[in-house]
Amino acid sequence: MSDTPMMRQYREAKAACPDAVLLFRMGDFYELFHEDARTAARVLHLTLTSREKGENAIPMAGFPYHQLESYLAKLIHAGLRAAICEQVEDPKQAKGLVRREVTRVVTAGTLVEDALLDPTESNYLAAVAPGDTAGLAWIELSTGRFQACDVPAARLADELARIAPSELLWPEGQEAPRGDRWRVTLRPAWSFGASAAAETISRHFQTAGVEGFGFDDAASPAVRAAGAALAYLAETQRTSLEHIERIEPYAASDVLQIDAATRRSLEITRTMREGRRDGSLLAMIDRTVTAMGSRLLAEWLSQPLTDVLQIRARLDAVAELLDSEGLTADLRERLSGVYDLERLLARVSTGRATPRDLSFLARTLRLLPALKARLTSRSSGLLQRLERELDLCEEVRAKLDGALVDDCPLLSREGGFIRPEFSPELDNLRDLAAGGKQWIARYQAQEVERTGISSLKVGFNKVFGYYLEISHLHSAKVPPEYIRKQTVKNAERYVTPELKEYEEKVLAADERGKELEYELFTQLRDAVAGELRRIQGSARVLAQLDVLASLAELARRQGYCRPEIVADPVLEIHDGRHPVLEAILPAGAFVPNDTQSGGEQPLLLITGPNMAGKSTYIRQVALISLLGQMGSFVPARAAKLGVADRIFARVGASDELSRGQSTFMVEMTEAARILNTATSQSLVILDEIGRGTSTYDGVSLAWAIVEHLHDRIGCRTFFATHYHELTELDQSLSGVVNLNVAVREWEDQVVFLHKIVPGAADRSYGIHVARLAGVPRAVYRRAENILKKLEAEHGSQAASGRRKPKLRATVDGALQLTLFEPAEHPVADKLRQVDLDGTTPLEALRILKEFQEELAPK
Ligand code: ADP
Ligand code: MG
């Protein structure tokens, strides 16, 4: 057995893609053998059987061919790759063994099936050519979008976090960066080389080089990475990839830089703990009505702009859409009928489109004229441009409309999708087939009459074609010219020469009709493929329109305002709100706050008790800036935002529980990156930095970090801390402003007002928070007593957690810091109080003994 021709065929296919699970098509099944079968049993819960018995037994598992997608989904989800080995000739025509070939290798980064993709999320394959300047390329096979850039090694991880690819190609022999989102696929190092890239790229694009795409250097790391990605696709997809029609150079300098830690802390597209889209800023602002729009919105939010004019152009468009409520409602209504053109076009060019896909394309194209008409005479330059760029693609549309019926089937080889009167030849064949069917109906009636068997029926099956069925009851009346073909329960089946003659006509006409329809289908598909670029352009316009209308809708629903965008690093927000928290809280419950930073006083230090709203406040500032720079209105009454070149946000270790590494180390590494890369144009959000270590270390580090940001960088900084010691900084650093969160004490309750007010906080209300958190009454009562006692003994400062650091001015005016006085032992105080003049030596000895006892360890 193991050496049958088929198993040899299997082994060859397997050897060609050893790192993939091989799905071997056998008739109506995909079969897996050997180790793959065991894997399938484990991952897909298929029953493990065996081919052959005894010592030749080969483990085997399989599933019906029509379940391919759902099993592919499971394999990919389990982190595996799947090679699909199809029968590439008709078994009926095969001489001997059917030819089989691996037609495609499916991996996480190369999915194109709608069923395996989330319509609202891009699915990227990325490739990296590592180096001091690394090359990075990323491509979405399901839409054909292909981008590349050079990136300094230190920023590679941040760019990967922005793109969040699901698969990362990396040269063999070098250690690949790890990430939660991507699986690493190692590729031969030479495939990242300049000459391999040049060859792959010129073969694919039929161009002499990459200069035409805007890459100056044909051997740059970006181009090498792009070549490696393209070669991988060619190898795994084995089909036309014409929808990938250019490589866009990505210019990081035009984009607000957001590093990986910041993305995580600000929960821009994913939440910090669960890593889910729900609960993120993206999920909150997404009001798009198309899948393409939803993906583009995620892109805009992941890479906000830095160019004032570009940002204003988007804001103008949003403002105009917001003002014209009727227009926007109408646009959104029409857009909601738009199909996912980007992914559809990818299926067209990879030869996987169905008749239904084409009819959806036609339906979408039909919406364009009205959309275009609605966009005329707009004043926003961006809307005008979209109007101009919206190509109606009328020729393709007319072709599709004329050819396809309204409800097209999924299968292209079964016919039934071409409109009557489109092709006279097809109409003819259809009439023939239909006429044959009528003849058969008449024939049945005639034979019933002639034989007197009222239950005689004409039936059809695949094996015998048309037959006459007569129940055993009437076997005596069967005419002699009937030819018996088959016995079934209770009946016999017969054929007659007349019946066979018509059958041939019908079947042949049917068959030819289907073939013709398939031919017409491929012609239509090619016609669409021929207009790929134009339709892609319109798809892009629709996506942008959807995003802009979605931002207008967001602004209207949530009461956002248009921010004033300026180049100077200032920040003025009136009644700013946290976009996500505001939407979660009951209407009106969120307390808005003002913000003023930049200029002489860029560094804001926010102190206050736990749960007061410090984190919320400083994050809302970052989120508002982010939204403003992507071209969105912002949750505030008014805002003036100076464009930031980078936004950094860090959360102290203990606020971020999920990470396994030495949290303090991580915290400091991330803090170091800010200190090394922030500029005066940056915006820095630091939340409880220094928490991951002992108090002395933590507060010292926090202190030094604030000093550095203030003295050396001078960027807009928001620092939330529960180290009250830091509030002293405003005395030595002119750019520091203290803020705290208002608290009202009422009877023995404490109410957090969530209102940011000037000045430093002076109590931490820890016990109050403990009570809110459900600490048992006995415990917090006892804590209150202890606190009272401490307050009585040491003065209220110690008890409130506000032990003043001692600041001493040195000669040159610089400040030195001694953080804490050592806590004084009660004995010291007693010692001070001893009246030596009125004490006898004996009494003195007794007091000494007392002190000794008090000091002795208990
Ligand atoms: P802190 O960082 O000071 O410990 P947080 O910012 O985490 O406090 O806020 C704690 C809770 O207080 C939030 O989960 C929210 O429920 C509430 N809160 C914070 N800011 C506001 C606000 N401006 N308006 C209403 N509720 C708020
Ligand atoms: Mg906090």
PDB file of N, CA and C in Angstrom, residues 65-101:
ATOM      1  N   TYR A  65     -15.445  17.632   0.943  1.00  0.00           N
ATOM      2  CA  TYR A  65     -14.807  18.798   0.307  1.00  0.00           C
ATOM      3  C   TYR A  65     -15.518  20.108   0.605  1.00  0.00           C
ATOM      4  N   HIS A  66     -16.871  20.043   0.781  1.00  0.00           N
ATOM      5  CA  HIS A  66     -17.580  21.322   0.950  1.00  0.00           C
ATOM      6  C   HIS A  66     -17.387  21.919   2.345  1.00  0.00           C
ATOM      7  N   GLN A  67     -16.699  21.162   3.222  1.00  0.00           N
ATOM      8  CA  GLN A  67     -16.427  21.734   4.542  1.00  0.00           C
ATOM      9  C   GLN A  67     -15.027  22.347   4.627  1.00  0.00           C
ATOM     10  N   LEU A  68     -14.413  22.514   3.465  1.00  0.00           N
ATOM     11  CA  LEU A  68     -13.032  22.990   3.451  1.00  0.00           C
ATOM     12  C   LEU A  68     -12.833  24.272   4.258  1.00  0.00           C
ATOM     13  N   GLU A  69     -13.694  25.264   4.027  1.00  0.00           N
ATOM     14  CA  GLU A  69     -13.474  26.553   4.674  1.00  0.00           C
ATOM     15  C   GLU A  69     -13.480  26.468   6.192  1.00  0.00           C
ATOM     16  N   SER A  70     -14.441  25.710   6.708  1.00  0.00           N
ATOM     17  CA  SER A  70     -14.522  25.695   8.171  1.00  0.00           C
ATOM     18  C   SER A  70     -13.309  24.960   8.765  1.00  0.00           C
ATOM     19  N   TYR A  71     -12.806  23.930   8.070  1.00  0.00           N
ATOM     20  CA  TYR A  71     -11.621  23.247   8.594  1.00  0.00           C
ATOM     21  C   TYR A  71     -10.353  24.078   8.390  1.00  0.00           C
ATOM     22  N   LEU A  72     -10.302  24.812   7.290  1.00  0.00           N
ATOM     23  CA  LEU A  72      -9.166  25.717   7.090  1.00  0.00           C
ATOM     24  C   LEU A  72      -9.107  26.728   8.235  1.00  0.00           C
ATOM     25  N   ALA A  73     -10.278  27.265   8.567  1.00  0.00           N
ATOM     26  CA  ALA A  73     -10.338  28.260   9.644  1.00  0.00           C
ATOM     27  C   ALA A  73      -9.740  27.684  10.918  1.00  0.00           C
ATOM     28  N   LYS A  74     -10.094  26.426  11.223  1.00  0.00           N
ATOM     29  CA  LYS A  74      -9.592  25.820  12.464  1.00  0.00           C
ATOM     30  C   LYS A  74      -8.090  25.588  12.408  1.00  0.00           C
ATOM     31  N   LEU A  75      -7.617  25.147  11.260  1.00  0.00           N
ATOM     32  CA  LEU A  75      -6.177  24.895  11.131  1.00  0.00           C
ATOM     33  C   LEU A  75      -5.382  26.181  11.302  1.00  0.00           C
ATOM     34  N   ILE A  76      -5.841  27.237  10.634  1.00  0.00           N
ATOM     35  CA  ILE A  76      -5.133  28.520  10.706  1.00  0.00           C
ATOM     36  C   ILE A  76      -5.193  29.046  12.137  1.00  0.00           C
ATOM     37  N   HIS A  77      -6.359  28.914  12.712  1.00  0.00           N
ATOM     38  CA  HIS A  77      -6.540  29.405  14.076  1.00  0.00           C
ATOM     39  C   HIS A  77      -5.595  28.694  15.049  1.00  0.00           C
ATOM     40  N   ALA A  78      -5.325  27.429  14.752  1.00  0.00           N
ATOM     41  CA  ALA A  78      -4.428  26.666  15.625  1.00  0.00           C
ATOM     42  C   ALA A  78      -2.959  26.969  15.310  1.00  0.00           C
ATOM     43  N   GLY A  79      -2.714  27.923  14.420  1.00  0.00           N
ATOM     44  CA  GLY A  79      -1.337  28.322  14.136  1.00  0.00           C
ATOM     45  C   GLY A  79      -0.674  27.461  13.073  1.00  0.00           C
ATOM     46  N   LEU A  80      -1.457  26.713  12.315  1.00  0.00           N
ATOM     47  CA  LEU A  80      -0.867  25.831  11.302  1.00  0.00           C
ATOM     48  C   LEU A  80      -1.012  26.434   9.913  1.00  0.00           C
ATOM     49  N   ARG A  81      -0.333  25.818   8.958  1.00  0.00           N
ATOM     50  CA  ARG A  81      -0.475  26.181   7.556  1.00  0.00           C
ATOM     51  C   ARG A  81      -1.092  24.984   6.863  1.00  0.00           C
ATOM     52  N   ALA A  82      -1.842  25.241   5.795  1.00  0.00           N
ATOM     53  CA  ALA A  82      -2.487  24.130   5.097  1.00  0.00           C
ATOM     54  C   ALA A  82      -2.186  24.199   3.618  1.00  0.00           C
ATOM     55  N   ALA A  83      -1.720  23.071   3.054  1.00  0.00           N
ATOM     56  CA  ALA A  83      -1.505  22.998   1.614  1.00  0.00           C
ATOM     57  C   ALA A  83      -2.672  22.222   1.023  1.00  0.00           C
ATOM     58  N   ILE A  84      -3.278  22.803   0.002  1.00  0.00           N
ATOM     59  CA  ILE A  84      -4.423  22.139  -0.612  1.00  0.00           C
ATOM     60  C   ILE A  84      -3.970  21.476  -1.907  1.00  0.00           C
ATOM     61  N   CYS A  85      -4.123  20.156  -1.931  1.00  0.00           N
ATOM     62  CA  CYS A  85      -3.704  19.401  -3.101  1.00  0.00           C
ATOM     63  C   CYS A  85      -4.957  18.938  -3.838  1.00  0.00           C
ATOM     64  N   GLU A  86      -5.202  19.537  -4.997  1.00  0.00           N
ATOM     65  CA  GLU A  86      -6.438  19.260  -5.736  1.00  0.00           C
ATOM     66  C   GLU A  86      -6.224  18.251  -6.853  1.00  0.00           C
ATOM     67  N   GLN A  87      -7.337  17.672  -7.293  1.00  0.00           N
ATOM     68  CA  GLN A  87      -7.313  16.876  -8.524  1.00  0.00           C
ATOM     69  C   GLN A  87      -7.380  17.881  -9.663  1.00  0.00           C
ATOM     70  N   VAL A  88      -6.339  17.893 -10.503  1.00  0.00           N
ATOM     71  CA  VAL A  88      -6.309  18.936 -11.520  1.00  0.00           C
ATOM     72  C   VAL A  88      -6.736  18.434 -12.900  1.00  0.00           C
ATOM     73  N   GLU A  89      -7.303  17.211 -12.950  1.00  0.00           N
ATOM     74  CA  GLU A  89      -7.962  16.830 -14.199  1.00  0.00           C
ATOM     75  C   GLU A  89      -9.238  16.074 -13.849  1.00  0.00           C
ATOM     76  N   ASP A  90     -10.132  16.045 -14.800  1.00  0.00           N
ATOM     77  CA  ASP A  90     -11.411  15.386 -14.585  1.00  0.00           C
ATOM     78  C   ASP A  90     -11.178  13.880 -14.433  1.00  0.00           C
ATOM     79  N   PRO A  91     -11.580  13.308 -13.291  1.00  0.00           N
ATOM     80  CA  PRO A  91     -11.326  11.871 -13.081  1.00  0.00           C
ATOM     81  C   PRO A  91     -11.871  11.019 -14.220  1.00  0.00           C
ATOM     82  N   LYS A  92     -12.975  11.487 -14.838  1.00  0.00           N
ATOM     83  CA  LYS A  92     -13.567  10.699 -15.927  1.00  0.00           C
ATOM     84  C   LYS A  92     -12.634  10.620 -17.136  1.00  0.00           C
ATOM     85  N   GLN A  93     -11.878  11.699 -17.329  1.00  0.00           N
ATOM     86  CA  GLN A  93     -11.001  11.721 -18.490  1.00  0.00           C
ATOM     87  C   GLN A  93      -9.576  11.225 -18.198  1.00  0.00           C
ATOM     88  N   ALA A  94      -9.297  11.026 -16.909  1.00  0.00           N
ATOM     89  CA  ALA A  94      -7.930  10.657 -16.548  1.00  0.00           C
ATOM     90  C   ALA A  94      -7.603   9.259 -17.047  1.00  0.00           C
ATOM     91  N   LYS A  95      -6.395   9.145 -17.586  1.00  0.00           N
ATOM     92  CA  LYS A  95      -5.929   7.795 -17.916  1.00  0.00           C
ATOM     93  C   LYS A  95      -5.086   7.352 -16.736  1.00  0.00           C
ATOM     94  N   GLY A  96      -5.575   6.310 -16.025  1.00  0.00           N
ATOM     95  CA  GLY A  96      -4.858   5.909 -14.811  1.00  0.00           C
ATOM     96  C   GLY A  96      -5.117   6.882 -13.693  1.00  0.00           C
ATOM     97  N   LEU A  97      -4.064   7.148 -12.957  1.00  0.00           N
ATOM     98  CA  LEU A  97      -4.185   7.970 -11.763  1.00  0.00           C
ATOM     99  C   LEU A  97      -4.515   9.434 -12.122  1.00  0.00           C
ATOM    100  N   VAL A  98      -5.468  10.008 -11.370  1.00  0.00           N
ATOM    101  CA  VAL A  98      -5.808  11.419 -11.589  1.00  0.00           C
ATOM    102  C   VAL A  98      -4.612  12.289 -11.207  1.00  0.00           C
ATOM    103  N   ARG A  99      -4.318  13.287 -12.040  1.00  0.00           N
ATOM    104  CA  ARG A  99      -3.228  14.185 -11.686  1.00  0.00           C
ATOM    105  C   ARG A  99      -3.627  15.080 -10.536  1.00  0.00           C
ATOM    106  N   ARG A 100      -2.718  15.277  -9.596  1.00  0.00           N
ATOM    107  CA  ARG A 100      -3.007  16.167  -8.465  1.00  0.00           C
ATOM    108  C   ARG A 100      -1.874  17.161  -8.300  1.00  0.00           C
ATOM    109  N   GLU A 101      -2.254  18.360  -7.827  1.00  0.00           N
ATOM    110  CA  GLU A 101      -1.227  19.371  -7.599  1.00  0.00           C
ATOM    111  C   GLU A 101      -1.585  20.204  -6.388  1.00  0.00           C
TER     112      GLU A 101
END
